[in-house]
mmCIF file of C-alpha atoms in Angstrom:
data_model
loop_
_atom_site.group_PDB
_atom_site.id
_atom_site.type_symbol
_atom_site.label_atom_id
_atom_site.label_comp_id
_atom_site.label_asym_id
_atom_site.label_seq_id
_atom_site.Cartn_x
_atom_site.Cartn_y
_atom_site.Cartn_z
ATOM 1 C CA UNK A 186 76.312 103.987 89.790
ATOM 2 C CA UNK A 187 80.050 103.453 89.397
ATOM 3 C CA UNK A 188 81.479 100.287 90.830
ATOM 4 C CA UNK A 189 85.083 100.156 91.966
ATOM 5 C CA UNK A 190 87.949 98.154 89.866
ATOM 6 C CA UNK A 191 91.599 97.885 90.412
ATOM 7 C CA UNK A 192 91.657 95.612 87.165
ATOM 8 C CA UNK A 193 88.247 94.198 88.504
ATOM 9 C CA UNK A 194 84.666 95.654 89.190
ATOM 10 C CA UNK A 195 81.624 97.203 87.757
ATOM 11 C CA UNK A 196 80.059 98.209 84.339
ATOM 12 C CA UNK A 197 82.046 101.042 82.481
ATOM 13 C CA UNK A 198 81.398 103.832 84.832
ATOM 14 C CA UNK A 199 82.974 106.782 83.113
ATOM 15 C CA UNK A 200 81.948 109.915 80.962
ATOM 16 C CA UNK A 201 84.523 110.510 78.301
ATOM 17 C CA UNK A 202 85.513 113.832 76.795
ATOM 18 C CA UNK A 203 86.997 114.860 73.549
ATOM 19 C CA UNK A 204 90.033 117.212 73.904
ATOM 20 C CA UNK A 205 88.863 120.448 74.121
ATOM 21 C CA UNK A 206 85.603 119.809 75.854
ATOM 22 C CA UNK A 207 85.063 121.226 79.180
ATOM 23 C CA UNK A 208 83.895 119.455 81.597
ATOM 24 C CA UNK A 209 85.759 119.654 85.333
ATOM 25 C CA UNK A 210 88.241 121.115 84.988
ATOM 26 C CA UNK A 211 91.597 119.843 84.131
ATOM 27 C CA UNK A 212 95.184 121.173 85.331
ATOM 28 C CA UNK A 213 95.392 123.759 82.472
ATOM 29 C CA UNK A 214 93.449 125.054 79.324
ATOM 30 C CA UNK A 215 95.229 122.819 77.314
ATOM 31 C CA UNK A 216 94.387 119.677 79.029
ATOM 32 C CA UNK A 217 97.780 119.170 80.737
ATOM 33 C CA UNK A 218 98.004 116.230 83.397
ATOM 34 C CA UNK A 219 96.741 117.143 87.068
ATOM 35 C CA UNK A 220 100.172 115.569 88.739
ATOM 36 C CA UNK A 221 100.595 113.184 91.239
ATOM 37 C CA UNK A 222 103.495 112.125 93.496
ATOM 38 C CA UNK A 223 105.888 110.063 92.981
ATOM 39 C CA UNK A 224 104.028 106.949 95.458
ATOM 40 C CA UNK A 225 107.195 104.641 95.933
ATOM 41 C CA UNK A 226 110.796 104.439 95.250
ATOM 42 C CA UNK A 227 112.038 104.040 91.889
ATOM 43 C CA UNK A 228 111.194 102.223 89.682
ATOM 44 C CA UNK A 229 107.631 103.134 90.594
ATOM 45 C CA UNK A 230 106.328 105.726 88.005
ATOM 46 C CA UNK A 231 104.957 108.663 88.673
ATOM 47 C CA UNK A 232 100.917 109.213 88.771
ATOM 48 C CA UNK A 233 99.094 112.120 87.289
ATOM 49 C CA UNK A 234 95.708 112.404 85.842
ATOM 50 C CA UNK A 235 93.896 114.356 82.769
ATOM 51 C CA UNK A 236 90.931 114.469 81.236
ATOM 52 C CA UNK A 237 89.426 111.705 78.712
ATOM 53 C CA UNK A 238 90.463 112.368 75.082
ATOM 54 C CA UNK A 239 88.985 110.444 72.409
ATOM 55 C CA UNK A 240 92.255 109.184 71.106
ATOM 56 C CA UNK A 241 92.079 107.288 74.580
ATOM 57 C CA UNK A 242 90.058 104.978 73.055
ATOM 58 C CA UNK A 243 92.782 102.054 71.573
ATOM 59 C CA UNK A 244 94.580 102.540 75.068
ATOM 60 C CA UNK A 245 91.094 101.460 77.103
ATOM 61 C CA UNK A 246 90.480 98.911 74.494
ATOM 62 C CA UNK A 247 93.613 96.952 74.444
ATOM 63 C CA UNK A 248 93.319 97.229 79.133
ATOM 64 C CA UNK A 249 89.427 96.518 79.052
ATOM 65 C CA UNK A 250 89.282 93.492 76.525
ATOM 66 C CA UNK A 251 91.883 91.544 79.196
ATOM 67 C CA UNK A 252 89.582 89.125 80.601
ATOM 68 C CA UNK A 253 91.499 88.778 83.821
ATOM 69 C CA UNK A 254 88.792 91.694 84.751
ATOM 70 C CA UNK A 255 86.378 89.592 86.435
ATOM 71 C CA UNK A 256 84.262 92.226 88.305
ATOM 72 C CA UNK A 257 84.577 94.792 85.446
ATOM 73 C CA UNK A 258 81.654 94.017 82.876
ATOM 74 C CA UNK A 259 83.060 96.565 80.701
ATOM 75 C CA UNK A 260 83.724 94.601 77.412
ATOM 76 C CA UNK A 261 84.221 97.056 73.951
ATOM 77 C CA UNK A 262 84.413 94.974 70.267
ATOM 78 C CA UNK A 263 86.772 97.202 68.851
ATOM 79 C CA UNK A 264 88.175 100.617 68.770
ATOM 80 C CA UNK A 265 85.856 102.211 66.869
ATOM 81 C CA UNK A 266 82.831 101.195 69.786
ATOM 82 C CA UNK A 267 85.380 102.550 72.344
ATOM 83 C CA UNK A 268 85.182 105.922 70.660
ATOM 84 C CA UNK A 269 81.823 106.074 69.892
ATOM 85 C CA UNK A 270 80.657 104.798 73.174
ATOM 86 C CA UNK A 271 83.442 107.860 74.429
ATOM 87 C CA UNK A 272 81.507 110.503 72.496
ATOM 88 C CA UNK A 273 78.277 109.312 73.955
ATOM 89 C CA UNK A 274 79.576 109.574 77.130
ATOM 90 C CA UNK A 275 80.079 113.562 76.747
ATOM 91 C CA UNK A 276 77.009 114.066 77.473
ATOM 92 C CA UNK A 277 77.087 113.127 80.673
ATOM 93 C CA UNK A 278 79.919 115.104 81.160
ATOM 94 C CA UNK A 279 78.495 118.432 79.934
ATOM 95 C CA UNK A 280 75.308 117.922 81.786
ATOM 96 C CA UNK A 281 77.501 117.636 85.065
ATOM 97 C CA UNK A 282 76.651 113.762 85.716
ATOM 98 C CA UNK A 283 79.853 112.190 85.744
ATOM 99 C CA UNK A 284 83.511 113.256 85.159
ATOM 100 C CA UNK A 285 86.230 110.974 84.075
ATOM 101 C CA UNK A 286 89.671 110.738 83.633
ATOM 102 C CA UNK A 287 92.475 108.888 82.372
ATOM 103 C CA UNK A 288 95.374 107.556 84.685
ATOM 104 C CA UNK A 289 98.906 108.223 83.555
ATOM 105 C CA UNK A 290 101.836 106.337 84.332
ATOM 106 C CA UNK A 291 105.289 108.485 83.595
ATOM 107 C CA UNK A 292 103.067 109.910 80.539
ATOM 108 C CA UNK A 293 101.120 106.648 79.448
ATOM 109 C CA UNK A 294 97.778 105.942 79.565
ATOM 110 C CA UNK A 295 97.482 103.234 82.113
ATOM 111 C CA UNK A 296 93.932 103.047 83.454
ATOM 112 C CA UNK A 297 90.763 105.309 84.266
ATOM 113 C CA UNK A 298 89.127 107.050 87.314
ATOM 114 C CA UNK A 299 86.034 108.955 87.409
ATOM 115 C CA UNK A 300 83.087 110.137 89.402
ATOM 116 C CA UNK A 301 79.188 110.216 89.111
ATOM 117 C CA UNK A 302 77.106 112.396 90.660
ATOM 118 C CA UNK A 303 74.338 111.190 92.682
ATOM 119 C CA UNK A 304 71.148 112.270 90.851
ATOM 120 C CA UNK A 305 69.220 113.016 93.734
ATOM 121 C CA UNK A 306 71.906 114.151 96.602
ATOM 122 C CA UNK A 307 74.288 116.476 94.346
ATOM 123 C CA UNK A 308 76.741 116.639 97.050
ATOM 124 C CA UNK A 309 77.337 112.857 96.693
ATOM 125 C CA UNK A 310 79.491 111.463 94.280
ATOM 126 C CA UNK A 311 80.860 107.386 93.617
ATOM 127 C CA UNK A 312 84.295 106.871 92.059
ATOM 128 C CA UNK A 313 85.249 103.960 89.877
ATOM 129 C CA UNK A 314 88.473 102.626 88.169
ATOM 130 C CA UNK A 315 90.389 100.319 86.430
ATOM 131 C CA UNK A 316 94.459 100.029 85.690
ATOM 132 C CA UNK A 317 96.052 97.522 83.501
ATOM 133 C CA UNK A 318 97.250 93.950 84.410
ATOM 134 C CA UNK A 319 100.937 94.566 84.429
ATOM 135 C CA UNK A 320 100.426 97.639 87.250
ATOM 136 C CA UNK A 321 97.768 95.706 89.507
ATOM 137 C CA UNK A 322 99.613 95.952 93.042
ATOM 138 C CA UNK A 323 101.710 99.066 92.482
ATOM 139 C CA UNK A 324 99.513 101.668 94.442
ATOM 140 C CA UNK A 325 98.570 103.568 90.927
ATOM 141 C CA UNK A 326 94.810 103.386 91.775
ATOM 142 C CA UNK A 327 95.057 104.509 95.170
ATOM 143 C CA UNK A 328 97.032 107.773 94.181
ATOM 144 C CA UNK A 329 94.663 108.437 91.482
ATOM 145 C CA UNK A 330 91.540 107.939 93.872
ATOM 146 C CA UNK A 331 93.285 110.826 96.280
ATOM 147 C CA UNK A 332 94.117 112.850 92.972
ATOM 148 C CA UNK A 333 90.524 112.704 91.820
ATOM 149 C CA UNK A 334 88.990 113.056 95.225
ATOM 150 C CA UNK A 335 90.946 116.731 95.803
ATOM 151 C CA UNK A 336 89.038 117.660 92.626
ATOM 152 C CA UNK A 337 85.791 116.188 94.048
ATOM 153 C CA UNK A 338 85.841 118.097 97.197
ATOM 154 C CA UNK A 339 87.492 121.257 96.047
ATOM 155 C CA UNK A 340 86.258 121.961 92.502
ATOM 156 C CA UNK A 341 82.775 120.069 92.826
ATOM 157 C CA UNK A 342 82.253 121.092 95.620
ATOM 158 C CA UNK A 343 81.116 117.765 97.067
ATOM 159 C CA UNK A 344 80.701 116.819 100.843
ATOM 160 C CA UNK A 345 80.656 112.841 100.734
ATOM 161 C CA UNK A 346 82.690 110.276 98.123
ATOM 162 C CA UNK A 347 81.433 106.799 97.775
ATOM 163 C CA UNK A 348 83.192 103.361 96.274
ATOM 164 C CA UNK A 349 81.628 100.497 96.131
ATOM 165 C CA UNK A 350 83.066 96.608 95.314
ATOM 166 C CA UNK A 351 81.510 93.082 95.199
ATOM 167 C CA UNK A 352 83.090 91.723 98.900
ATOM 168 C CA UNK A 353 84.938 89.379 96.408
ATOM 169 C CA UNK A 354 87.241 92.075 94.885
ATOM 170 C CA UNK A 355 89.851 92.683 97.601
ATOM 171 C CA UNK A 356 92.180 94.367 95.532
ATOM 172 C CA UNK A 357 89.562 97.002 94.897
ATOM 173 C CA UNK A 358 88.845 97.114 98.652
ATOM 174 C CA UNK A 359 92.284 97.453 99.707
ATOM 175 C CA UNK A 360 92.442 100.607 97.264
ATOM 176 C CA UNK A 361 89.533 102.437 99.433
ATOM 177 C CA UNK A 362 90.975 101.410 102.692
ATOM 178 C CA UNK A 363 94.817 102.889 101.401
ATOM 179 C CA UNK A 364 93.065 105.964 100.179
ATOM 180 C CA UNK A 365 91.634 106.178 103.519
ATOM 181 C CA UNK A 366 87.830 105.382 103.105
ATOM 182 C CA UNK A 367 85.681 103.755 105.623
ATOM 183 C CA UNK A 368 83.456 100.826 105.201
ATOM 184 C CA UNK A 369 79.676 101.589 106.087
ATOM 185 C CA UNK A 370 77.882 98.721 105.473
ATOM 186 C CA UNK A 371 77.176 95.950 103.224
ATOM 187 C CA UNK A 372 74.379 96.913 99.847
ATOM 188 C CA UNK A 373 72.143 94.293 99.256
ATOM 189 C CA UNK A 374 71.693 93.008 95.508
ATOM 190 C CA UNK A 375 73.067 96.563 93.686
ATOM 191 C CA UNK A 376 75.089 94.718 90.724
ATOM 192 C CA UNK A 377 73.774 92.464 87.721
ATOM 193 C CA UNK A 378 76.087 89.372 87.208
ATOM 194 C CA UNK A 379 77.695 90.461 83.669
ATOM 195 C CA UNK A 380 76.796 86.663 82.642
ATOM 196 C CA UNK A 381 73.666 85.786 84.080
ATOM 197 C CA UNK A 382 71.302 88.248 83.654
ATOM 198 C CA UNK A 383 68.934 88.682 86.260
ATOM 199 C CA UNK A 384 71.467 87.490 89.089
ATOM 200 C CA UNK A 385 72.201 90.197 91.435
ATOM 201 C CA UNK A 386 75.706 90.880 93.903
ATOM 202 C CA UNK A 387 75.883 92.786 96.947
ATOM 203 C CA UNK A 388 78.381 95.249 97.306
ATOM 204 C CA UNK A 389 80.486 96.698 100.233
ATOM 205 C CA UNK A 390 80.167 100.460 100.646
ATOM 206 C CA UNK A 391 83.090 102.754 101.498
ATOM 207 C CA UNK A 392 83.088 105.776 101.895
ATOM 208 C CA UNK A 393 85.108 109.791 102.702
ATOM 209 C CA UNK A 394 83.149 112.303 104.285
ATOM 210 C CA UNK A 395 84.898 116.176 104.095
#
């Protein structure tokens, strides 16, 4: 399951992939960004997405150990446990379970966005994703939801995109309504509590249908 996060939701959802791995596929051989449009007027930046590289791994360090992220359990000690959990995570990748991406921001790592396939219904897939602090309120997840979902439907080859978020997160949920999702229904008891073990959140459901 991957649990939405504009700065705020779910455990690490995302498969990681070394440069050079394929996985889906990126904008070019050589791993070039898949580009977005410029959202706002200056000085908004503009939005593209590529695929995970391991030398991601300081970047989502340094945005996931902010703990301002209070619906995004995703916690890594240090560098080095970003990178191996990243290589771990190509895996998932290769076996077609999840595909994952970093968010750029005029060429800087700025957050990540990625999908995992249902296990059971192949044609469904959830997103999740996280941006740093400083760009919270800018619009940068929403365009990289829209950028990832193209891939989704088109490359995939997938029929229905999910997102879910804790009824608390708003700024997640206002991502899936900008990005033009529809809200389905309330999940009962889906998420741990990243502090109490054991104590389980319901979750809104959104979701795009091609």
């Amino acid at each position: 399951m991957v649990l939405a996060s504009n700065g705020n939701s779910s455990p690490n959802p995302f498969s990681y992939q070394e440069k050079g791995n394929k996985g889906l596929s990126s904008y070019s051989e050589n791993n070039k960004p898949y580009p977005g449009k410029h959202i706002t007027n200056e000085p908004m930046p503009t939005i593209q997405i590529r695929l995970n590289e391991i030398g991601d791994a300081r970047r989502f360090y340094e945005i996931l150990s902010n703990p301002n992220f209070t619906y995004f359990s995703a916690n890594p000690k240090s560098v080095e446990d970003e990178e191996n959990w990243l290589r771990a995570s190509i895996k998932d990748m290769a076996n077609g379970l999840q595909y994952s991406y970093s968010i750029l921001c005029d060429g800087e790592v700025c957050g990540g966005v990625g999908v995992r396939i249902n296990g059971t219904r192949k044609h469904i897939g959830e997103i999740g994703y996280f941006i740093e602090e400083k760009r919270w309120g800018q619009g940068i997840a929403t365009e990289a939801v829209r950028l990832l979902e193209q891939k989704c439907f088109h490359e995939l080859k997938l029929s229905r995109i999910e997102i879910l978020m804790q009824p608390e997160n708003a700024a997640s949920e206002k991502v899936a309504l900008k990005a033009g999702y529809v809200k389905e229904g309330l999940m009962k008891k889906v998420v741990e509590d990243k502090e109490h073990s054991g104590t389980m959140h319901d979750v809104c459901l959104y979701a795009k249908v091609l």
